[in-house]
GROMACS .gro file of C-alpha atoms in nm:
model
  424
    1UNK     CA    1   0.000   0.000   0.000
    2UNK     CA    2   0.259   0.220   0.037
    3UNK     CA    3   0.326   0.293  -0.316
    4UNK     CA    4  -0.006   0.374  -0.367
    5UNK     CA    5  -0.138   0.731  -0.363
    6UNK     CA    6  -0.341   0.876  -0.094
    7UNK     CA    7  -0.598   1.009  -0.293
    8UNK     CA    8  -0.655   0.649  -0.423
    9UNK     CA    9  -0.656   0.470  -0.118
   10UNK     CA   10  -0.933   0.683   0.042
   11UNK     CA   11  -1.131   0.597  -0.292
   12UNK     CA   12  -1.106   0.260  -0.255
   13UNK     CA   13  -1.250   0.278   0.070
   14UNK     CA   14  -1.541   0.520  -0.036
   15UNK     CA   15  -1.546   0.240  -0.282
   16UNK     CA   16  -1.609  -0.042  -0.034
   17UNK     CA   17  -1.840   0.138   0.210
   18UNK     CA   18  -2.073   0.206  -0.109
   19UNK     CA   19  -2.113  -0.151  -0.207
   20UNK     CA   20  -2.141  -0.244   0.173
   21UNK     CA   21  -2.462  -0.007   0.206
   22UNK     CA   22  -2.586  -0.120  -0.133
   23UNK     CA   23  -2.550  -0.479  -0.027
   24UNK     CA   24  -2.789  -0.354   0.295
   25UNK     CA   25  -2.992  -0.169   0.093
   26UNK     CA   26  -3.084  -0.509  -0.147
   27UNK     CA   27  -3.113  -0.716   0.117
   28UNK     CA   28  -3.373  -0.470   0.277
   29UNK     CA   29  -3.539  -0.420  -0.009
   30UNK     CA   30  -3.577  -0.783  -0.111
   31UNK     CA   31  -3.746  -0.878   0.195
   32UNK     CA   32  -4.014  -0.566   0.132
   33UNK     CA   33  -4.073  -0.687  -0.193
   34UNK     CA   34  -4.424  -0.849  -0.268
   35UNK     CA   35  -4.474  -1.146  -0.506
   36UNK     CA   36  -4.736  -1.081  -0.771
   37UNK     CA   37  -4.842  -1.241  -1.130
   38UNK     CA   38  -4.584  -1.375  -1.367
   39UNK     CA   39  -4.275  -1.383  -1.086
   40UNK     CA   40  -4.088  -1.673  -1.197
   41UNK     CA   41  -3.935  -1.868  -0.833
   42UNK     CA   42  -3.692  -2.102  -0.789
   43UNK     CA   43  -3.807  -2.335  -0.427
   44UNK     CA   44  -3.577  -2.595  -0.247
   45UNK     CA   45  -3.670  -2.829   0.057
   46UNK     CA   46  -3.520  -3.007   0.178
   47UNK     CA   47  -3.513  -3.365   0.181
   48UNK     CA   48  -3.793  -3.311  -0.085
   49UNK     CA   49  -3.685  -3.308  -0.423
   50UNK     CA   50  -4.001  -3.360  -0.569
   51UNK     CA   51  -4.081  -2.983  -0.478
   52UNK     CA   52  -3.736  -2.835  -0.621
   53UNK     CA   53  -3.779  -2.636  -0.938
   54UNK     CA   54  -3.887  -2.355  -1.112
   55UNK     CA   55  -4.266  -2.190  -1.016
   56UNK     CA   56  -4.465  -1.953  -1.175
   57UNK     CA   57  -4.701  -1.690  -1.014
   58UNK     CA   58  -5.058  -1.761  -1.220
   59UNK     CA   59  -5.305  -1.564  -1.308
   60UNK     CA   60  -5.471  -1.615  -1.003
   61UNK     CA   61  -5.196  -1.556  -0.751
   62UNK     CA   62  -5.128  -1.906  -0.650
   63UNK     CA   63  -4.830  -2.148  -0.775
   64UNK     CA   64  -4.872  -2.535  -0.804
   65UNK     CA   65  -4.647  -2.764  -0.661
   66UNK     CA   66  -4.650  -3.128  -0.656
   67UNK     CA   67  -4.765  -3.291  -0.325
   68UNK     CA   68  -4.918  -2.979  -0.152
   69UNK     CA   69  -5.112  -2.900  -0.473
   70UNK     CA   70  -5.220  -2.481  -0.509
   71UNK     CA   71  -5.060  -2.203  -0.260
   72UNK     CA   72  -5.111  -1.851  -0.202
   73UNK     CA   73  -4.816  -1.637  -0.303
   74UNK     CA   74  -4.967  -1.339  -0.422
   75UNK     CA   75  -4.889  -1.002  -0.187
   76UNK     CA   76  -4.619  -1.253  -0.014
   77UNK     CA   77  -4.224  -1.181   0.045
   78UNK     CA   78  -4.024  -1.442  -0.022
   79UNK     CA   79  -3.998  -1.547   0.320
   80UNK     CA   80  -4.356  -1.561   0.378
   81UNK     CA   81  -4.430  -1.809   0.064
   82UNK     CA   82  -4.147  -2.040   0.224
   83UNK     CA   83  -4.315  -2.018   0.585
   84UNK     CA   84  -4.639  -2.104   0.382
   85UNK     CA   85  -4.506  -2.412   0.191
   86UNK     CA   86  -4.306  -2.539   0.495
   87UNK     CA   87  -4.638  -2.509   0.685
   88UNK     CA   88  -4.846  -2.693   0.457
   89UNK     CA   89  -4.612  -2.973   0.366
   90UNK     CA   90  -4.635  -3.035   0.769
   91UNK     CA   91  -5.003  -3.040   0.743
   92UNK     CA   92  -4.981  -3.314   0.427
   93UNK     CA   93  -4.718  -3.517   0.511
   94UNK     CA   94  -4.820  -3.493   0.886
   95UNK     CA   95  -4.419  -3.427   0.957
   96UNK     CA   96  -4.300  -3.336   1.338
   97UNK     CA   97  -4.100  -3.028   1.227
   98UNK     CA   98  -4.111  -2.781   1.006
   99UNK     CA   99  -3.877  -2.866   0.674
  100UNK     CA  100  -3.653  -2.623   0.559
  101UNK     CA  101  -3.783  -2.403   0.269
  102UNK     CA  102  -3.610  -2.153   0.045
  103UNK     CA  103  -3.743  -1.917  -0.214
  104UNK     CA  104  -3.560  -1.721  -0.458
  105UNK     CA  105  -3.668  -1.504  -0.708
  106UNK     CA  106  -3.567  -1.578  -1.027
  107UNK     CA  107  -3.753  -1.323  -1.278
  108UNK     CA  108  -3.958  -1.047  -1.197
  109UNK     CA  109  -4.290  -1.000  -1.349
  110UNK     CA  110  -4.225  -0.744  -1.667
  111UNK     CA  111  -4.334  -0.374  -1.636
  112UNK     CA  112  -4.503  -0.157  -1.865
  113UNK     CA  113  -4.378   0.189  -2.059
  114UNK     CA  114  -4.615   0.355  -2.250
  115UNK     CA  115  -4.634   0.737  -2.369
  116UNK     CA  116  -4.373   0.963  -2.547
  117UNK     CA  117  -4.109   0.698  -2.580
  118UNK     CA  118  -3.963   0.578  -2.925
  119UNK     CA  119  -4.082   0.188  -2.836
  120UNK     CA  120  -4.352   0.141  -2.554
  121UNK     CA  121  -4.421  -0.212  -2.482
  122UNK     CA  122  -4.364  -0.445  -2.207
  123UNK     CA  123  -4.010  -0.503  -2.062
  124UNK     CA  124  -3.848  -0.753  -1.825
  125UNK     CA  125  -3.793  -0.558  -1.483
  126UNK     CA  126  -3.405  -0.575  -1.355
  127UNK     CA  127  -3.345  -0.546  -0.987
  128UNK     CA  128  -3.289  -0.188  -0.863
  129UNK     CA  129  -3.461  -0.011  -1.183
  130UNK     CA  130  -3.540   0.346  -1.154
  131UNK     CA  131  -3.762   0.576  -1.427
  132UNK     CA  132  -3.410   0.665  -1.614
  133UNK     CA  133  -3.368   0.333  -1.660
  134UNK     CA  134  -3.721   0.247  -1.808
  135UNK     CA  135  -3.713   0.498  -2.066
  136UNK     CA  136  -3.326   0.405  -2.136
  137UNK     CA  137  -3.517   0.071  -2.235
  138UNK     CA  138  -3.801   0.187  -2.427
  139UNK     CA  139  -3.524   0.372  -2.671
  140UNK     CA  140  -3.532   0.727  -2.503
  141UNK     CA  141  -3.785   1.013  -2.567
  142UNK     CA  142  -3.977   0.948  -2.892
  143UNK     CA  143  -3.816   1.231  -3.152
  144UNK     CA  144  -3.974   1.299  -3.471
  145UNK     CA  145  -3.789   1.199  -3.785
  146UNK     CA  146  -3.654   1.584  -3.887
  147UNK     CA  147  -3.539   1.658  -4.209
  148UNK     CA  148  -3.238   1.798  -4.240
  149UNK     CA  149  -3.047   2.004  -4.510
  150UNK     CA  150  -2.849   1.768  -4.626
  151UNK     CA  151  -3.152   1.508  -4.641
  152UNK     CA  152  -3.295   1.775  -4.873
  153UNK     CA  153  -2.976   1.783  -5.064
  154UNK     CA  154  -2.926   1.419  -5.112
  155UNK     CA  155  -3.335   1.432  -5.205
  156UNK     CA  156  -3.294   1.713  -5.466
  157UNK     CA  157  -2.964   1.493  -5.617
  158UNK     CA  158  -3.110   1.189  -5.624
  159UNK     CA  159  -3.449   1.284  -5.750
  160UNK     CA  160  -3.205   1.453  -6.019
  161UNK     CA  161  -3.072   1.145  -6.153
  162UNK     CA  162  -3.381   0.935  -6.152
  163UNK     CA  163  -3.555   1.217  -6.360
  164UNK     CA  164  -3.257   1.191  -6.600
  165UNK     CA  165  -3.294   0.803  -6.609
  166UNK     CA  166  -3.685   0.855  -6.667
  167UNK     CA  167  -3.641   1.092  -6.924
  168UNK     CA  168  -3.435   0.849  -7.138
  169UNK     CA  169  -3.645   0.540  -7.089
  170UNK     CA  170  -3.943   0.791  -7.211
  171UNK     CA  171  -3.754   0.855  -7.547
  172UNK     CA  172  -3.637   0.484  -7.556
  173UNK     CA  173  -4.014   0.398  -7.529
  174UNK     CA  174  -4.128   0.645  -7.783
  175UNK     CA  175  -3.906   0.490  -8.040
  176UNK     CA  176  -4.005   0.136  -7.967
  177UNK     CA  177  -4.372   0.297  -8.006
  178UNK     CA  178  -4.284   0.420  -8.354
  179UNK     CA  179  -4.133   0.118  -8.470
  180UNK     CA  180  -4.412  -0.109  -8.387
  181UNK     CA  181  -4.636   0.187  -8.534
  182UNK     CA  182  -4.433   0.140  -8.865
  183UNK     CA  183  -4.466  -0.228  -8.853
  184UNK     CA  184  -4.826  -0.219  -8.767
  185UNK     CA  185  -4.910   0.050  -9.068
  186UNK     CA  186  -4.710  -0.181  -9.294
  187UNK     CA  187  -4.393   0.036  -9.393
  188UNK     CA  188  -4.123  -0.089  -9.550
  189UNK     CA  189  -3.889   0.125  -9.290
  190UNK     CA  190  -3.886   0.283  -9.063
  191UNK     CA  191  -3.996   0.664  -9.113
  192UNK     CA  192  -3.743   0.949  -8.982
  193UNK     CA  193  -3.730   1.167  -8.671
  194UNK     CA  194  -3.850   1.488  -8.691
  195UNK     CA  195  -3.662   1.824  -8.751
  196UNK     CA  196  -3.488   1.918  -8.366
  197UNK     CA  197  -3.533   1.585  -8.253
  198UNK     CA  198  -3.361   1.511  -7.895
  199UNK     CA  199  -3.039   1.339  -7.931
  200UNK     CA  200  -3.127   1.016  -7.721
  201UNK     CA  201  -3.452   1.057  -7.954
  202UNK     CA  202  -3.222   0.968  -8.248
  203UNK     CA  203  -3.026   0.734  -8.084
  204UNK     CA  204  -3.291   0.548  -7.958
  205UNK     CA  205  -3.435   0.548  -8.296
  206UNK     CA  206  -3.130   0.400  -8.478
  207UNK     CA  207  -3.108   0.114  -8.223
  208UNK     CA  208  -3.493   0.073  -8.325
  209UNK     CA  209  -3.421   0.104  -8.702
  210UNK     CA  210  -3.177  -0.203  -8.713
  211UNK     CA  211  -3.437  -0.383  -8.435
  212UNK     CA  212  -3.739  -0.273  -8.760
  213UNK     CA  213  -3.506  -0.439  -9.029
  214UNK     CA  214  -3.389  -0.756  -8.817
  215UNK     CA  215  -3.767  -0.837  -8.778
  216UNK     CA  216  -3.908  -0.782  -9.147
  217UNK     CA  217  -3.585  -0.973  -9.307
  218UNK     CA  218  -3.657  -1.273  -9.025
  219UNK     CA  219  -4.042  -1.274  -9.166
  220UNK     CA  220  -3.971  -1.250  -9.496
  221UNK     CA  221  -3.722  -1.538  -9.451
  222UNK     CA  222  -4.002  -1.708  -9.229
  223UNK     CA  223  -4.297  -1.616  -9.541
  224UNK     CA  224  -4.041  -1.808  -9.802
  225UNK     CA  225  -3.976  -2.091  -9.568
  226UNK     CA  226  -4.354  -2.179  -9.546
  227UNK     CA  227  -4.412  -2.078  -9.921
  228UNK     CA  228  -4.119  -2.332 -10.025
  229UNK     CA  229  -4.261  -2.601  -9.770
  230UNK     CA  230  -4.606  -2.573  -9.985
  231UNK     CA  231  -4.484  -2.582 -10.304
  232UNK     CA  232  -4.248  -2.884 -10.163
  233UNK     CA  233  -4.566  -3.100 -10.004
  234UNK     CA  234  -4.809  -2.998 -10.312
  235UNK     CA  235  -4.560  -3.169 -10.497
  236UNK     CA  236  -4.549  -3.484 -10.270
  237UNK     CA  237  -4.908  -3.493 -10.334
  238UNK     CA  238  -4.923  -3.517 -10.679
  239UNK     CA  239  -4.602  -3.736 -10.698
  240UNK     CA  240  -4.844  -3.955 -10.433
  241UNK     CA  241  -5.110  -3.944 -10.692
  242UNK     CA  242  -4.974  -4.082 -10.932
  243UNK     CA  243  -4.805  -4.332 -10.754
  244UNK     CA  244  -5.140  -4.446 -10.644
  245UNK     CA  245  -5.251  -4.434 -10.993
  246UNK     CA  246  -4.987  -4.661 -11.086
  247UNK     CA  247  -5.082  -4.918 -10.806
  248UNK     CA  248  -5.426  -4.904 -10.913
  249UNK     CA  249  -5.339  -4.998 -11.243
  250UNK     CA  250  -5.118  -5.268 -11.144
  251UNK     CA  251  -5.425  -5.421 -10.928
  252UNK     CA  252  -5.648  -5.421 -11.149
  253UNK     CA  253  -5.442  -5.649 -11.390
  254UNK     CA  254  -5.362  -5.864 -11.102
  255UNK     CA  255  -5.685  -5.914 -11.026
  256UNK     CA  256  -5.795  -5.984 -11.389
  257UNK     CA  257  -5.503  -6.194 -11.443
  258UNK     CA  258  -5.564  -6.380 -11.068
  259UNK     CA  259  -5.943  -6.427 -11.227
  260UNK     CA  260  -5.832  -6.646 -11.547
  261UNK     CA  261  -5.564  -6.859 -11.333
  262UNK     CA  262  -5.872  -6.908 -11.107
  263UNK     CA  263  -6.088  -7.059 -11.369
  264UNK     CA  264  -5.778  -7.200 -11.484
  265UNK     CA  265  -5.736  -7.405 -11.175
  266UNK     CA  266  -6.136  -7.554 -11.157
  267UNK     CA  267  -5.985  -7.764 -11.462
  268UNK     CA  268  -5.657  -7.825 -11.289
  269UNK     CA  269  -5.463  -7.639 -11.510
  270UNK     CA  270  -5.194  -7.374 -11.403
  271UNK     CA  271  -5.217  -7.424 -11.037
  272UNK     CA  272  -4.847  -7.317 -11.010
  273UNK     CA  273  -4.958  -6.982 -11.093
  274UNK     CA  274  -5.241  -6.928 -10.834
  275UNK     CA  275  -5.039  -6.911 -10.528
  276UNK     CA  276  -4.807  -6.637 -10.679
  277UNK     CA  277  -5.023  -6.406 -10.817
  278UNK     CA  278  -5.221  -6.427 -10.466
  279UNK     CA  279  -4.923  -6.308 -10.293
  280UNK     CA  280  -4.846  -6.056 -10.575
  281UNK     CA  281  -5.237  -5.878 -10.499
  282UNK     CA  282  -5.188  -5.897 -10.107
  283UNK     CA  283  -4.835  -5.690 -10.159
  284UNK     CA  284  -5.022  -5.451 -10.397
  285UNK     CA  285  -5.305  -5.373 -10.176
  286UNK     CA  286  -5.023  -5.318  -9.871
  287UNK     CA  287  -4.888  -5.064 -10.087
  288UNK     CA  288  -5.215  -4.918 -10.234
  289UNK     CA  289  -5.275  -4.814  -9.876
  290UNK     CA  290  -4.959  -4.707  -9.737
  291UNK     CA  291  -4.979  -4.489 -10.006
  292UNK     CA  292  -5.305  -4.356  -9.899
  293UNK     CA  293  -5.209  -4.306  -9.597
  294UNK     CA  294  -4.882  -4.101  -9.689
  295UNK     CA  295  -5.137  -3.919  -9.895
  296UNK     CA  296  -5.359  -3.813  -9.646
  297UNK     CA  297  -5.091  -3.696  -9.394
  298UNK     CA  298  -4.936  -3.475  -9.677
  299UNK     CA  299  -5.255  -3.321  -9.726
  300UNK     CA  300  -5.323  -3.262  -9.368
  301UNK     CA  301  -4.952  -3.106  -9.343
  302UNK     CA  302  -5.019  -2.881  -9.626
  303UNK     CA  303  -5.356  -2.754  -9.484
  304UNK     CA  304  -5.192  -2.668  -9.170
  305UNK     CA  305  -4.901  -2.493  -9.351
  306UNK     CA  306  -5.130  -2.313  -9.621
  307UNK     CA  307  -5.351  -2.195  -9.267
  308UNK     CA  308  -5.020  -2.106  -9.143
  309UNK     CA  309  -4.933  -1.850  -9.430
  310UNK     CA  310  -5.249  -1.690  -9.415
  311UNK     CA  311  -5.240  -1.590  -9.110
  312UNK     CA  312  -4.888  -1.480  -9.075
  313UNK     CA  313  -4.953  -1.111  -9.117
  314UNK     CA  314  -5.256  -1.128  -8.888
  315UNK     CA  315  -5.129  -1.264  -8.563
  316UNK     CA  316  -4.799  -1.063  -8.631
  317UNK     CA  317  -5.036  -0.807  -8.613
  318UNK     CA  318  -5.243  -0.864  -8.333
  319UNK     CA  319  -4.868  -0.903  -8.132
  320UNK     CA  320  -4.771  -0.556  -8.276
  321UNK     CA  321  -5.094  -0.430  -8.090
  322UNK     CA  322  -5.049  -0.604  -7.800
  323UNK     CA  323  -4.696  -0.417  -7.750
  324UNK     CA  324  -4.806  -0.119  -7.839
  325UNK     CA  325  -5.037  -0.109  -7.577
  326UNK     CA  326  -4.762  -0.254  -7.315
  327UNK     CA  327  -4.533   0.034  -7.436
  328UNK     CA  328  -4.835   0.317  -7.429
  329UNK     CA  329  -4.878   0.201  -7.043
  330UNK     CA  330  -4.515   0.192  -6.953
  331UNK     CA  331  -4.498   0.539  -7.133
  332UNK     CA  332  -4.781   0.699  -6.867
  333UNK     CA  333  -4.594   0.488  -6.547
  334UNK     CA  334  -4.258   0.704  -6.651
  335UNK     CA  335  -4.440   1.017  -6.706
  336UNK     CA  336  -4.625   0.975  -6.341
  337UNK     CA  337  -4.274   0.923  -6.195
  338UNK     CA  338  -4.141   1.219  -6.343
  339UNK     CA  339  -4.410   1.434  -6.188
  340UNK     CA  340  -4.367   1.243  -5.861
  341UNK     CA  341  -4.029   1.345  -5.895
  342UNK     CA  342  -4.082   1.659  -5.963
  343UNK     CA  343  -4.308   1.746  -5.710
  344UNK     CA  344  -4.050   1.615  -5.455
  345UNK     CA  345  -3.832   1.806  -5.593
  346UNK     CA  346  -3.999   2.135  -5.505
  347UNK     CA  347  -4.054   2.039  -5.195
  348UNK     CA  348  -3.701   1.992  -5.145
  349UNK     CA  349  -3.621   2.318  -5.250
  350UNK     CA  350  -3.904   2.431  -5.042
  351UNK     CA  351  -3.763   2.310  -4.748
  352UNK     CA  352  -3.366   2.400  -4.825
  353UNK     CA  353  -3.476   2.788  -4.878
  354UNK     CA  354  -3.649   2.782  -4.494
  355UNK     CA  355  -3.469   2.913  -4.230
  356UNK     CA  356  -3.327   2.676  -3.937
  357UNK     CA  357  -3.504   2.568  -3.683
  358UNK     CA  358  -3.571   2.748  -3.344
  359UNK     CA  359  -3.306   2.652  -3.100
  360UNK     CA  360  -3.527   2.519  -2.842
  361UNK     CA  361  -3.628   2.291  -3.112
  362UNK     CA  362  -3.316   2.122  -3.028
  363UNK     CA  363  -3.285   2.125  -2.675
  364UNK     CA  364  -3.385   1.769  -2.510
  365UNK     CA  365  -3.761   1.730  -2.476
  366UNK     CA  366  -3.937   1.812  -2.117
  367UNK     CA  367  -4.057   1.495  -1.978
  368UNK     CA  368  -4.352   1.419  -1.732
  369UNK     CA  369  -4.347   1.074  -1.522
  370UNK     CA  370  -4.630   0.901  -1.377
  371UNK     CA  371  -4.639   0.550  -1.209
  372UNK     CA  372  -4.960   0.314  -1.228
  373UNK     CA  373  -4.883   0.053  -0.961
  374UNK     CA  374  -5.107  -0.227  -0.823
  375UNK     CA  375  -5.146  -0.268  -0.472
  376UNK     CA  376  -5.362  -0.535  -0.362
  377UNK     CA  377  -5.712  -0.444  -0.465
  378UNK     CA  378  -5.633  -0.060  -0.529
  379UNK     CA  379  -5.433   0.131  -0.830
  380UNK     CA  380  -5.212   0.413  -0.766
  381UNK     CA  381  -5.115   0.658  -0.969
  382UNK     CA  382  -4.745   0.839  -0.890
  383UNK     CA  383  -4.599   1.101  -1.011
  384UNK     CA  384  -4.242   1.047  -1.048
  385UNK     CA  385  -3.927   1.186  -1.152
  386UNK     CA  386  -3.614   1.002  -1.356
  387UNK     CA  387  -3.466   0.877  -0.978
  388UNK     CA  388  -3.812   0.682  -0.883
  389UNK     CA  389  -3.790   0.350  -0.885
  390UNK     CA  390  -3.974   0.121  -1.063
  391UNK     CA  391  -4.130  -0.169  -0.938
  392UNK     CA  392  -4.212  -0.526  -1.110
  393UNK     CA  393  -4.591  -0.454  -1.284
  394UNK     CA  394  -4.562  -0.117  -1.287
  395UNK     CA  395  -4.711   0.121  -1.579
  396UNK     CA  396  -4.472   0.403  -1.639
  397UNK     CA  397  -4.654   0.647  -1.868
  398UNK     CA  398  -4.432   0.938  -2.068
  399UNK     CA  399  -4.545   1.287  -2.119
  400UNK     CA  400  -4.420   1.517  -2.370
  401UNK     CA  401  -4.489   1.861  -2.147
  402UNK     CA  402  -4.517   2.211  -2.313
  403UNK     CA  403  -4.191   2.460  -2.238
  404UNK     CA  404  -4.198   2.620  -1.853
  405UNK     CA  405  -4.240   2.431  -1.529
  406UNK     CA  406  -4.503   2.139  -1.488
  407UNK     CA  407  -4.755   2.162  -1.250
  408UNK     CA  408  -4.726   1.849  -0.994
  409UNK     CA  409  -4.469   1.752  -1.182
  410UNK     CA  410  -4.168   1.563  -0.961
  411UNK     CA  411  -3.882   1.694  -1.119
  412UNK     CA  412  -3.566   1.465  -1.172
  413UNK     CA  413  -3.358   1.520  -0.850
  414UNK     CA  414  -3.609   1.572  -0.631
  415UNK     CA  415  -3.716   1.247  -0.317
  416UNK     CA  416  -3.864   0.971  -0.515
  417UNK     CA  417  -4.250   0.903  -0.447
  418UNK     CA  418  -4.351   0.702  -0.175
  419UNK     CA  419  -4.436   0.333  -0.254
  420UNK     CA  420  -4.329   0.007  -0.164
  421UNK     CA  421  -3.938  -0.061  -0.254
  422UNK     CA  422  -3.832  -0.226  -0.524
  423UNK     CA  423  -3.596  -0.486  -0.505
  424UNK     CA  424  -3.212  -0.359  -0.607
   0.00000   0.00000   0.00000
């Protein structure tokens, strides 16, 4: 110690008496404190295992434990509820002594914050809490988002750029528009921009002069494809035709011929023959109506391509109006944006040619306290300043108070209200 200052060693003993009297104070305050809903206890007896665990204060002021069934705990110190259980168990179990009973606290029930804070709610309570403390919780005095000049700078900038950005996807759009107008009106290209045109406007318009020739080269290469494919399958047709013209032919002699050997073979004469030529008609029919078939399906094919080619132009159109319209809507969502833009632009500017705000505007809002406590069948209402202490259950409510002194209101500093103690 002796290389240690003075100064320090008479802190360190300030230091020690403090924790000494708050140790004092806890314990004090502990045994003052009354059990309520939603206190969460932790009871041991002993000898008793069966009863060691973890209890929770119901609804209706009682806790459950095995053997001795419901108990009072309700408006009880800690102290009181072990008395209570020890009693009881005596009474079930018919015991000589008293056993020995602890009960420790192991969560308060929460409290409340409600008022001019920037997140009222409820809160688990923390030994020793005071008001300060609650509203530290609840995120401090509720402030008002306030919008500064620099917000209105990076507004104005912003809202800039995405007006710039709109302003080119409007003249993109409007060339895309009269493109698929060209297409739709049948031009062979696409028409030029007016006199003084914007120079995105011409851009845009290039890009959707090479997008104009791309398409009507692909249909006109599409349009030849299926004209070729007709001309290809009408052909098949009539090669088909006469193929089946030729097979005809060749059936009927068979069948004439197959007639005489017939007749032929009543008088057993040229039965060698019969058995050939039988064979010869079966393979002729097989092919007489493959052929048919193959017929029939080239028919059906060109149908479907000749329906095809006739209405190429009409459902190109009818997708040439359909993005028109798409392009006519996306046109009016960019203008709206611009105007939303614009609008918040003024405002902006608006706000940046204001003066500042009043000073006071700054200073740290004037706050009123008031406790709603519970005690036993009665409610209290407390006014309070930042150095009250809260209590388990409690309602703190937050006031927002006009400038100049509050009338009954317990300023921070001042005694705390009276009120049972909380536990530190």
């Amino acid at each position: 110690m002796g290389g240690i200052p003075k100064f320090m060693r008479g802190l360190g003993s300030a230091l020690c008496a403090l924790i000494v009297v708050a140790s004092c104070l806890s314990a004090a305050q502990a045994e003052d404190y009354k059990l309520g809903v939603q206190d969460r206890l932790r009871i041991h007896v002993s000898e008793w295992p069966a009863l060691n665990g973890e209890a929770v204060v119901g609804a209706n002021g009682e806790i459950s434990l095995p053997v001795i069934g419901q108990i009072r705990a309700a408006n009880l110190d800690t102290a009181e509820l072990a008395r209570s259980i020890s009693q009881r168990l005596r009474e079930v179990s018919r015991l000589a002594e008293l056993p020995d009973t602890s009960v420790d606290i192991i969560a308060y029930r929460p409290f409340y914050i409600l008022g001019s804070v920037t997140t009222p709610g409820e809160y688990q309570y923390r030994p020793g809490m005071m008001v300060l403390n609650a509203l530290s919780i609840a995120g401090g005095a509720y402030r008002s988002e306030r919008f500064s000049a620099w917000d209105a700078e990076r507004v104005s900038i912003s809202s800039r750029g995405e007006i710039a950005v709109l302003a080119l996807r409007r003249e993109d759009l409007r060339a895309e528009k009269m493109r698929l107008t060209a297409e739709l009106d049948g031009l062979e290209a696409l028409p030029e921009a007016a006199a003084g045109s914007d120079a995105q406007l011409l851009r845009a318009l290039e890009e959707q002069r090479r997008i104009f020739n791309g398409l009507r080269e692909r249909q006109g290469l599409e349009k030849a494809a299926l004209t070729r494919s007709i001309d290809a399958r009408e052909k098949e047709i009539a090669s088909l035709g006469q193929q089946m013209a030729d097979v005809a032919r060749k059936r009927a002699a068979t069948e004439t011929e197959l007639e005489q050997v017939r007749s032929l073979a009543k008088r057993n004469l040229a039965v060698h023959r019969l058995f050939p030529l039988e064979r010869t008609l079966a393979d002729v029919l097989r092919e007489q109506q493959e052929l048919e078939i193959r017929k029939l399906t080239a028919e059906q094919s060109l149908a479907e391509q000749r329906r095809e080619l006739g209405t190429f132009d009409d459902r190109r159109r009818n997708e040439v109006v359909a993005e028109i319209q798409r392009v006519n809507a996306q046109i009016r969502e960019v203008e709206q944006q611009q105007k939303a833009l614009e609008r918040l632009l003024v405002g902006a500017a608006q706000y940046s040619s204001q003066s500042a705000e009043d000073d006071s505007d700054n200073d740290a809002p004037q706050l009123r306290y008031v406790i709603v406590r519970t005690q036993g069948d009665k409610v209290h209402e407390i006014e309070a300043a930042e150095t009250t202490r809260v209590m388990p259950g409690d309602i703190v409510k937050v006031f927002r108070v006009s400038e100049g002194p509050v009338t009954g209101a317990v300023k921070s500093g001042t005694a705390p209200a009276t009120g049972p103690k909380a536990p530190n």
